[in-house]
Amino acid sequence: MESFSSNILAALLFLLAFTTSMDSASATRPTAGGTNTEFIRTSCSATTYPKLCYTSLSTHAAAVRQDSKLLAHTALSVTLDSARSTSTMMGKLSHISGMRPREIGAMQDCVEELSDSVDQLSRSMKEMNEIKGSNFGMIMSDVQTWVSAAMTDEDTCMEGFAGKVMNGKVKTAVREKIVNVAHLTSNALALINSYAALHN
């Protein structure tokens, strides 16, 4: 039974590594429209993780054009997709037999935190679609609050894997995915803040 659990865990870790490499490959494809990609590169320079920002958004250059609102919205969309896929992966990992109770607890807590993060990011995307001239300040304030709350949820999730709660391979794979989501969220918030600043 233990070897069966190990095989399942190995398969899930392989799948995780494969999807991460596919995400990286698609994110680094060259794109048309040098001016649009340069707009993204320049905008991303104001984020904490500019390289990740550029690679995650440059494939959307044609849709974003040189529109700060579309860039912020796209950054939220990319972040939401990553948070959802990470939450799903964590949910599957938390049901693998052979894990210690503390490991299971950390995984389940993280799934709950990521679920909250997904809710906050979803609400933010919906609200951004409702922006009109008269409600801009109120909506942007809500969006900034929700994206900040999503970052807090992700940070709380990462804290659950500090120390020796989990074994090496699972811990490394899980932390890598959660850190990626947290960094994407940080970048999205920076782009949202930049967009909001244009209207102040």
Coordinates of C-alpha atoms in Angstrom, one line a residue:
M1 CA 0.0 0.0 0.0
E2 CA 2.8 2.4 0.8
S3 CA 4.5 1.8 -2.6
F4 CA 1.1 2.4 -4.3
S5 CA 0.9 5.8 -2.4
S6 CA 4.5 6.6 -3.3
N7 CA 3.7 5.9 -7.0
I8 CA 0.6 8.1 -6.9
L9 CA 2.6 10.9 -5.2
A10 CA 5.4 10.5 -7.8
A11 CA 2.9 10.7 -10.6
L12 CA 1.3 13.9 -9.2
L13 CA 4.7 15.5 -8.7
F14 CA 5.6 14.6 -12.3
L15 CA 2.3 16.1 -13.5
L16 CA 3.1 19.2 -11.4
A17 CA 6.6 19.6 -12.9
F18 CA 5.2 19.0 -16.4
T19 CA 2.5 21.7 -16.1
T20 CA 4.9 24.1 -14.6
S21 CA 7.3 23.6 -17.6
M22 CA 4.4 23.9 -20.0
D23 CA 3.4 27.2 -18.4
S24 CA 7.0 28.5 -18.7
A25 CA 7.3 27.4 -22.3
S26 CA 4.0 29.1 -23.3
A27 CA 4.9 32.2 -21.4
T28 CA 8.3 32.6 -23.2
R29 CA 6.9 32.3 -26.8
P30 CA 7.8 35.3 -28.9
T31 CA 4.8 37.6 -29.6
A32 CA 3.9 39.9 -32.4
G33 CA 3.6 43.7 -31.8
G34 CA 6.9 45.0 -30.4
T35 CA 5.2 48.2 -29.1
N36 CA 2.6 46.2 -27.2
T37 CA 5.2 43.9 -25.6
E38 CA 7.4 46.9 -24.8
F39 CA 4.4 48.5 -23.0
I40 CA 4.1 45.3 -20.9
R41 CA 7.9 45.2 -20.2
T42 CA 7.8 48.9 -19.1
S43 CA 4.7 48.3 -17.0
C44 CA 6.2 45.2 -15.4
S45 CA 9.3 47.1 -14.4
A46 CA 7.3 48.7 -11.6
T47 CA 6.4 45.3 -10.1
T48 CA 8.4 43.3 -7.5
Y49 CA 8.9 40.4 -9.9
P50 CA 9.3 42.0 -13.3
K51 CA 10.6 38.9 -15.1
L52 CA 7.7 36.8 -14.0
C53 CA 5.4 39.6 -14.8
Y54 CA 6.7 40.0 -18.4
T55 CA 6.7 36.2 -19.1
S56 CA 3.2 35.7 -17.7
L57 CA 1.7 38.6 -19.6
S58 CA 3.7 39.1 -22.9
T59 CA 1.7 36.4 -24.7
H60 CA -1.4 38.6 -24.1
A61 CA 0.2 41.6 -25.7
A62 CA -2.1 41.7 -28.7
A63 CA -5.2 41.7 -26.5
V64 CA -3.8 44.2 -23.9
R65 CA -2.4 46.5 -26.6
Q66 CA -1.3 49.6 -24.5
D67 CA -4.2 49.7 -22.2
S68 CA -3.4 49.8 -18.4
K69 CA -6.9 48.6 -17.4
L70 CA -6.6 45.6 -19.8
L71 CA -3.1 44.9 -18.5
A72 CA -4.3 44.9 -14.8
H73 CA -7.3 42.8 -15.7
T74 CA -5.2 40.3 -17.6
A75 CA -2.7 40.1 -14.7
L76 CA -5.7 39.3 -12.4
S77 CA -6.9 36.6 -14.9
V78 CA -3.5 34.9 -15.2
T79 CA -3.2 35.0 -11.4
L80 CA -6.7 33.6 -10.9
D81 CA -6.0 30.7 -13.3
S82 CA -2.8 29.9 -11.5
A83 CA -4.5 30.0 -8.1
R84 CA -7.3 27.8 -9.3
S85 CA -4.9 25.2 -10.7
T86 CA -2.7 25.2 -7.6
S87 CA -5.8 24.9 -5.4
T88 CA -7.0 21.9 -7.4
M89 CA -3.5 20.3 -7.3
M90 CA -3.3 20.8 -3.5
G91 CA -6.8 19.3 -3.0
K92 CA -5.7 16.2 -4.8
L93 CA -2.4 15.9 -2.9
S94 CA -4.2 16.3 0.4
H95 CA -6.1 13.0 -0.2
I96 CA -3.0 10.9 -0.8
S97 CA -2.7 8.1 1.8
G98 CA 0.6 7.7 3.6
M99 CA 0.9 11.4 4.6
R100 CA 1.4 12.2 8.2
P101 CA -1.5 14.0 10.1
R102 CA 0.5 17.3 10.3
E103 CA 1.2 17.1 6.5
I104 CA -2.5 16.5 5.8
G105 CA -3.4 19.4 8.1
A106 CA -1.0 21.8 6.4
M107 CA -2.4 20.8 3.0
Q108 CA -6.0 21.1 4.0
D109 CA -5.3 24.5 5.6
C110 CA -3.6 25.6 2.4
V111 CA -6.5 24.4 0.2
E112 CA -8.8 26.6 2.4
E113 CA -6.5 29.6 2.1
L114 CA -6.2 29.2 -1.6
S115 CA -10.0 28.9 -2.0
D116 CA -10.3 32.2 -0.2
S117 CA -7.7 33.7 -2.4
V118 CA -9.6 32.4 -5.6
D119 CA -12.8 34.0 -4.2
Q120 CA -11.0 37.4 -3.6
L121 CA -9.4 37.4 -7.1
S122 CA -12.7 36.4 -8.8
R123 CA -14.5 39.3 -7.0
S124 CA -11.8 41.6 -8.1
M125 CA -12.1 40.6 -11.7
K126 CA -15.9 41.0 -11.7
E127 CA -15.6 44.5 -10.0
M128 CA -13.1 45.7 -12.6
N129 CA -15.7 45.0 -15.3
E130 CA -18.1 47.4 -13.5
I131 CA -15.8 50.4 -13.5
K132 CA -17.5 53.6 -14.8
G133 CA -16.2 57.2 -14.3
S134 CA -18.3 57.9 -11.3
N135 CA -17.5 54.7 -9.3
F136 CA -13.9 54.4 -10.2
G137 CA -12.4 55.3 -6.8
M138 CA -14.8 53.1 -4.8
I139 CA -14.3 50.0 -7.1
M140 CA -10.5 50.4 -7.2
S141 CA -10.4 50.6 -3.5
D142 CA -12.4 47.4 -3.2
V143 CA -10.2 45.6 -5.8
Q144 CA -7.0 46.7 -4.0
T145 CA -8.4 45.4 -0.7
W146 CA -9.4 42.1 -2.1
V147 CA -6.2 41.4 -4.0
S148 CA -4.2 42.4 -0.8
A149 CA -6.4 39.9 1.1
A150 CA -5.6 37.2 -1.5
M151 CA -1.9 37.8 -1.0
T152 CA -2.4 37.4 2.8
D153 CA -4.2 34.1 2.2
E154 CA -1.3 32.9 0.0
D155 CA 1.3 34.0 2.6
T156 CA -0.6 32.1 5.3
C157 CA -0.6 29.0 3.1
M158 CA 3.1 29.2 2.7
E159 CA 3.7 29.6 6.4
G160 CA 2.0 26.2 6.9
F161 CA 5.0 24.6 5.1
A162 CA 7.7 26.3 7.2
G163 CA 9.9 24.1 9.3
K164 CA 9.7 20.3 9.1
V165 CA 6.0 19.8 8.7
M166 CA 6.4 18.1 5.3
N167 CA 8.9 15.9 3.5
G168 CA 11.3 17.3 1.0
K169 CA 9.8 16.5 -2.4
V170 CA 6.2 17.4 -1.6
K171 CA 7.2 20.5 0.3
T172 CA 9.4 21.7 -2.5
A173 CA 6.8 21.1 -5.2
V174 CA 4.0 22.7 -3.2
R175 CA 6.0 25.7 -2.1
E176 CA 7.1 26.4 -5.6
K177 CA 3.5 26.5 -6.9
I178 CA 2.3 28.6 -4.0
V179 CA 5.2 31.0 -4.3
N180 CA 4.5 31.4 -8.0
V181 CA 0.8 32.3 -7.2
A182 CA 1.9 34.7 -4.5
H183 CA 4.3 36.5 -6.8
L184 CA 1.7 36.7 -9.6
T185 CA -0.7 38.2 -7.1
S186 CA 1.9 40.7 -6.0
N187 CA 2.5 41.7 -9.6
A188 CA -1.2 42.0 -10.3
L189 CA -1.6 44.3 -7.3
A190 CA 1.3 46.5 -8.5
L191 CA -0.3 46.8 -12.0
I192 CA -3.7 47.5 -10.4
N193 CA -2.1 50.2 -8.2
S194 CA -0.4 51.7 -11.3
Y195 CA -3.7 51.8 -13.2
A196 CA -5.5 53.4 -10.2
A197 CA -2.7 56.0 -10.0
L198 CA -3.4 57.1 -13.6
H199 CA -6.8 58.3 -12.5
N200 CA -5.9 60.1 -9.2

